[in-house]
Short mmCIF file of C-alpha atoms in Angstrom, two decimals:
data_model
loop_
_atom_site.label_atom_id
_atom_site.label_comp_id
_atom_site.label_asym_id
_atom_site.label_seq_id
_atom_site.Cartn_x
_atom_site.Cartn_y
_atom_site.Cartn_z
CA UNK A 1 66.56 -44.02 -166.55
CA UNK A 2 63.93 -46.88 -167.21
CA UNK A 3 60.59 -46.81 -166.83
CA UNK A 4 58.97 -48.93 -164.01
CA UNK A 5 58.13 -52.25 -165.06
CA UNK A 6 54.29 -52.18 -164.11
CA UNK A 7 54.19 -48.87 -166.11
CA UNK A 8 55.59 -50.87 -169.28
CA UNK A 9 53.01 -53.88 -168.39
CA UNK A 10 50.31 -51.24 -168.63
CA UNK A 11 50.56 -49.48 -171.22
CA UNK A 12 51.53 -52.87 -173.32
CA UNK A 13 47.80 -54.00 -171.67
CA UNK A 14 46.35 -50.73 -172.74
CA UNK A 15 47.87 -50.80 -176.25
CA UNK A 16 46.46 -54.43 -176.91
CA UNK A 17 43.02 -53.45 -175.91
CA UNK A 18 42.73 -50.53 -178.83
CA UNK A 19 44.25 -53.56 -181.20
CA UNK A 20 41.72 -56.20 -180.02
CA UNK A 21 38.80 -53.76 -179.14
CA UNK A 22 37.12 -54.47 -182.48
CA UNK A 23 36.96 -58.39 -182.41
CA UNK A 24 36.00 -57.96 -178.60
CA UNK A 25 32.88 -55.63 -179.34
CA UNK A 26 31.85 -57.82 -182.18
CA UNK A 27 31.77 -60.86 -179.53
CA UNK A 28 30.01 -58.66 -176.50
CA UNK A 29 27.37 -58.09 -179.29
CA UNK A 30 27.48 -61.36 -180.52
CA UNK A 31 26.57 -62.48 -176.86
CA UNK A 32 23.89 -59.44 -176.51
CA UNK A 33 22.35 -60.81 -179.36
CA UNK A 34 22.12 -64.32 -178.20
CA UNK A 35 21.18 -63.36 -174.94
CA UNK A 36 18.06 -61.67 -175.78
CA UNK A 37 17.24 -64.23 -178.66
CA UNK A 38 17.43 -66.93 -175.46
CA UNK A 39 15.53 -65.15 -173.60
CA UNK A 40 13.07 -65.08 -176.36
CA UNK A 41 12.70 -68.29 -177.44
CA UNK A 42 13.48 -70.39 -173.92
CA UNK A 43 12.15 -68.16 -171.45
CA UNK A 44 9.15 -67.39 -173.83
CA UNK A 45 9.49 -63.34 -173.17
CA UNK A 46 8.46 -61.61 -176.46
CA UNK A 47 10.03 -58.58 -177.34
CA UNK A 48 8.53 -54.94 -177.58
CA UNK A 49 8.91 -52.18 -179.98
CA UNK A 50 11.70 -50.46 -178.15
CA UNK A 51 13.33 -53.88 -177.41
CA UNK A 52 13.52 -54.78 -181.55
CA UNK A 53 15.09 -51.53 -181.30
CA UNK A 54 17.80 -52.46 -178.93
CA UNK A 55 18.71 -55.44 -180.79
CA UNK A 56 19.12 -53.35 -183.72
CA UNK A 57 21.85 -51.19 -182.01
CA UNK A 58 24.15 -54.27 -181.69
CA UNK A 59 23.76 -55.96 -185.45
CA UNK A 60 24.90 -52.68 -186.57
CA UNK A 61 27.83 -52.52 -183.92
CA UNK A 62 28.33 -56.26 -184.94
CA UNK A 63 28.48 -55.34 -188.44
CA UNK A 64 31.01 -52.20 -187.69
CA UNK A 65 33.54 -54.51 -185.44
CA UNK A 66 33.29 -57.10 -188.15
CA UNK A 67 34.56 -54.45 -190.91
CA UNK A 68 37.24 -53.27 -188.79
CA UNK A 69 38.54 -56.51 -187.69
CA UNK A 70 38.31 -57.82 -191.21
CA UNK A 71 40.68 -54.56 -192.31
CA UNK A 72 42.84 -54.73 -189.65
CA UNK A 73 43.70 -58.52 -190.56
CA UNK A 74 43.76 -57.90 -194.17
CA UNK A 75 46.07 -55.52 -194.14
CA UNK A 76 48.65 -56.03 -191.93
CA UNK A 77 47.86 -53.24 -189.44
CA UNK A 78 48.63 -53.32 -185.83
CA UNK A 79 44.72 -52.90 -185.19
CA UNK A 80 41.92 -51.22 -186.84
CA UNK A 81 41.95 -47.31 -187.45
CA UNK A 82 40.61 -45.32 -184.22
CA UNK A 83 37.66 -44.21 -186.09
CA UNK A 84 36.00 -47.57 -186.13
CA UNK A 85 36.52 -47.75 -182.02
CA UNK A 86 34.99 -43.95 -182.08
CA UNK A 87 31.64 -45.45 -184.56
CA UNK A 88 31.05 -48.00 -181.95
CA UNK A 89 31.21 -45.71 -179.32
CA UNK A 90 28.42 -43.50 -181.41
CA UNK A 91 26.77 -46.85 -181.25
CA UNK A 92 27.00 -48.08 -178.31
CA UNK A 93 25.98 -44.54 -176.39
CA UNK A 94 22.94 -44.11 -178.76
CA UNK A 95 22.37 -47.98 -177.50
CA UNK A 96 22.34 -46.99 -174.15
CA UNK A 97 20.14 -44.09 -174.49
CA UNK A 98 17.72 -46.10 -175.94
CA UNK A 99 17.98 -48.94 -173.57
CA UNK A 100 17.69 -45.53 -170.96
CA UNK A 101 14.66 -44.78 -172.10
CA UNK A 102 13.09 -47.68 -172.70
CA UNK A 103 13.73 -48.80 -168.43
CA UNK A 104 12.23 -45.31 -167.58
CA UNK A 105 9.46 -45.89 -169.74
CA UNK A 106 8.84 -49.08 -167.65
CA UNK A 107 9.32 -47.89 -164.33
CA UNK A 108 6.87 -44.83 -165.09
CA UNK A 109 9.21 -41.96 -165.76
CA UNK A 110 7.93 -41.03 -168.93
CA UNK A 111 5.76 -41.79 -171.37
CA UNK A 112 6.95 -43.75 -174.22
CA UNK A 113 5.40 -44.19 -177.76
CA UNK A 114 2.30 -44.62 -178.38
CA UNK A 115 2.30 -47.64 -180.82
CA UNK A 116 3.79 -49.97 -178.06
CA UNK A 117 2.05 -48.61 -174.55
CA UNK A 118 -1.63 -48.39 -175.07
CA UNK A 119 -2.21 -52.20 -174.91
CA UNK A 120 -0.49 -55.30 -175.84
CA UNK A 121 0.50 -59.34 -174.86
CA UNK A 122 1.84 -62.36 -175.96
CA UNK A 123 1.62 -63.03 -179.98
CA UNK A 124 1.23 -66.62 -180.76
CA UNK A 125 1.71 -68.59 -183.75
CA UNK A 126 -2.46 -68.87 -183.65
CA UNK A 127 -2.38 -65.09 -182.79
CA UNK A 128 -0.87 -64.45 -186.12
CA UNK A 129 -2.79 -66.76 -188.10
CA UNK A 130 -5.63 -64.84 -186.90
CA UNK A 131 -4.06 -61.55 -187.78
CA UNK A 132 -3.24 -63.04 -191.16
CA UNK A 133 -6.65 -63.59 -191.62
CA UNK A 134 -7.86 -60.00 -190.79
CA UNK A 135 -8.79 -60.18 -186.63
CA UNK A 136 -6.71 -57.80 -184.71
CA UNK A 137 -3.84 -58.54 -182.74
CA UNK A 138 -2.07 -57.10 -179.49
CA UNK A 139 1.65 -56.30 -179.86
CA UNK A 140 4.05 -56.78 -176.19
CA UNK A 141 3.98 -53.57 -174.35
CA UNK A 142 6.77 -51.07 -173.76
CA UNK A 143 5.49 -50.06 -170.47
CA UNK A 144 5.66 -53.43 -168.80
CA UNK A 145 8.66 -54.85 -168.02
CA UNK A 146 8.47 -58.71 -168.29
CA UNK A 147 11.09 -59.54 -166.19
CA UNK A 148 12.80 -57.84 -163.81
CA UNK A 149 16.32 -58.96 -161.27
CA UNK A 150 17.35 -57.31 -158.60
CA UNK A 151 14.39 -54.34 -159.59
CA UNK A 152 16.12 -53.90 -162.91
CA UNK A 153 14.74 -54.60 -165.89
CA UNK A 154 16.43 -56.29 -169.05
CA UNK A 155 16.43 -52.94 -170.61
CA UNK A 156 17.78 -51.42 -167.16
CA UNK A 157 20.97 -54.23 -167.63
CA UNK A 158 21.29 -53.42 -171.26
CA UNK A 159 21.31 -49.25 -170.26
CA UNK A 160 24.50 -50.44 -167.79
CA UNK A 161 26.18 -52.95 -170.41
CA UNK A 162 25.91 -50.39 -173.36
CA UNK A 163 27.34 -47.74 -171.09
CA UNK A 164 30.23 -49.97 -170.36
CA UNK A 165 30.83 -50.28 -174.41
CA UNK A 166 30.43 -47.02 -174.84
CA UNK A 167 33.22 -45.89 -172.69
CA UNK A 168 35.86 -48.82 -173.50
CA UNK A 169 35.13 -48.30 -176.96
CA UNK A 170 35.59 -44.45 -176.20
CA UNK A 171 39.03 -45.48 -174.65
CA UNK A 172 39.74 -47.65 -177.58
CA UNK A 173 39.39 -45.11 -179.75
CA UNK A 174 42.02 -42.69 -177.76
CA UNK A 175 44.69 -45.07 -178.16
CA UNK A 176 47.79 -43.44 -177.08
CA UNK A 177 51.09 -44.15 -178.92
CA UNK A 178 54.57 -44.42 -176.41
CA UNK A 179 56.29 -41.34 -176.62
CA UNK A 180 59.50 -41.33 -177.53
CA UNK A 181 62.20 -40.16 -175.11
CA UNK A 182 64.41 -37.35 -176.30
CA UNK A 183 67.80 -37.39 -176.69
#
């Protein structure tokens, strides 16, 4: 007796997705990336402490999906290992928690750290010259959020996208193999 044919499409969908997961995280983070640099330098928002902290979280999940796509294609495998899908999960869910944090901190939850909530602003390029020259300076605060759709936050949007890595890489890395049928 054959299996159904949508039960055949999905699991060939399903086994794809651990095989490609790696070269699709390293573009999601690619485009995280760019998305806050944009927002940076077009819509002129400058990034706090917790935000540079963010972006961290996906160069190193860029940097971990570019190994693992790089060994898959070099040798020969039908995808990277599992254990690179479970790192970017690690990744991605420390990601969000930060990204967690960082929207409570704006919406007044909880207090978040001191070097980036006492006081702070725009840093300009005559801003810095100044600081370069010994005047004090006011870093962007972690308590304000700067922009804000649909009452979220950027770092509310980047909690929800993380999450979403998190759990497809989590998925990725529980790729299940066909079983065989018995004879």
């Amino acid at each position: 007796m054959q299996a159904p044919k949508s039960n055949k499409v999905g699991r060939r969908l399903f086994l794809a997705f651990g095989r490609w997961w790696s070269i699709t995280a390293l573009v999601l983070s690619l485009a995280m990336l760019a998305t806050a640099w944009s927002f940076q330098l077009f819509g002129h928002l400058e990034p706090c402490h917790l935000c540079l902290k963010q972006r961290d979280i996906y160069w190193i999940a860029s940097g971990v999906a570019l190994v693992a796509s790089v060994w898959a294609l070099f040798t020969g495998a039908k995808g990277p290992p599992r254990v690179f899908s479970f790192v970017l999960f690690a990744i991605f869910a420390t990601g969000a928690a930060i990204a967690l944090f960082h929207a409570g901190v704006e919406l007044k939850w909880w207090r978040g750290p001191e070097s980036c909530t006492a006081s702070g602003g725009e840093i300009s390029l005559d801003q810095m010259a100044a600081f370069l020259a010994g005047a004090a300076t006011k870093a962007p605060m972690c308590d304000v959020a700067q922009w804000r759709m649909f009452g979220l936050s950027m770092a509310g949007y980047n909690a929800i996208v993380s999450t979403v890595l998190a759990l497809l890489s989590l998925i990725a890395s529980l790729r299940f193999r066909p079983r065989r049928r018995r004879a």
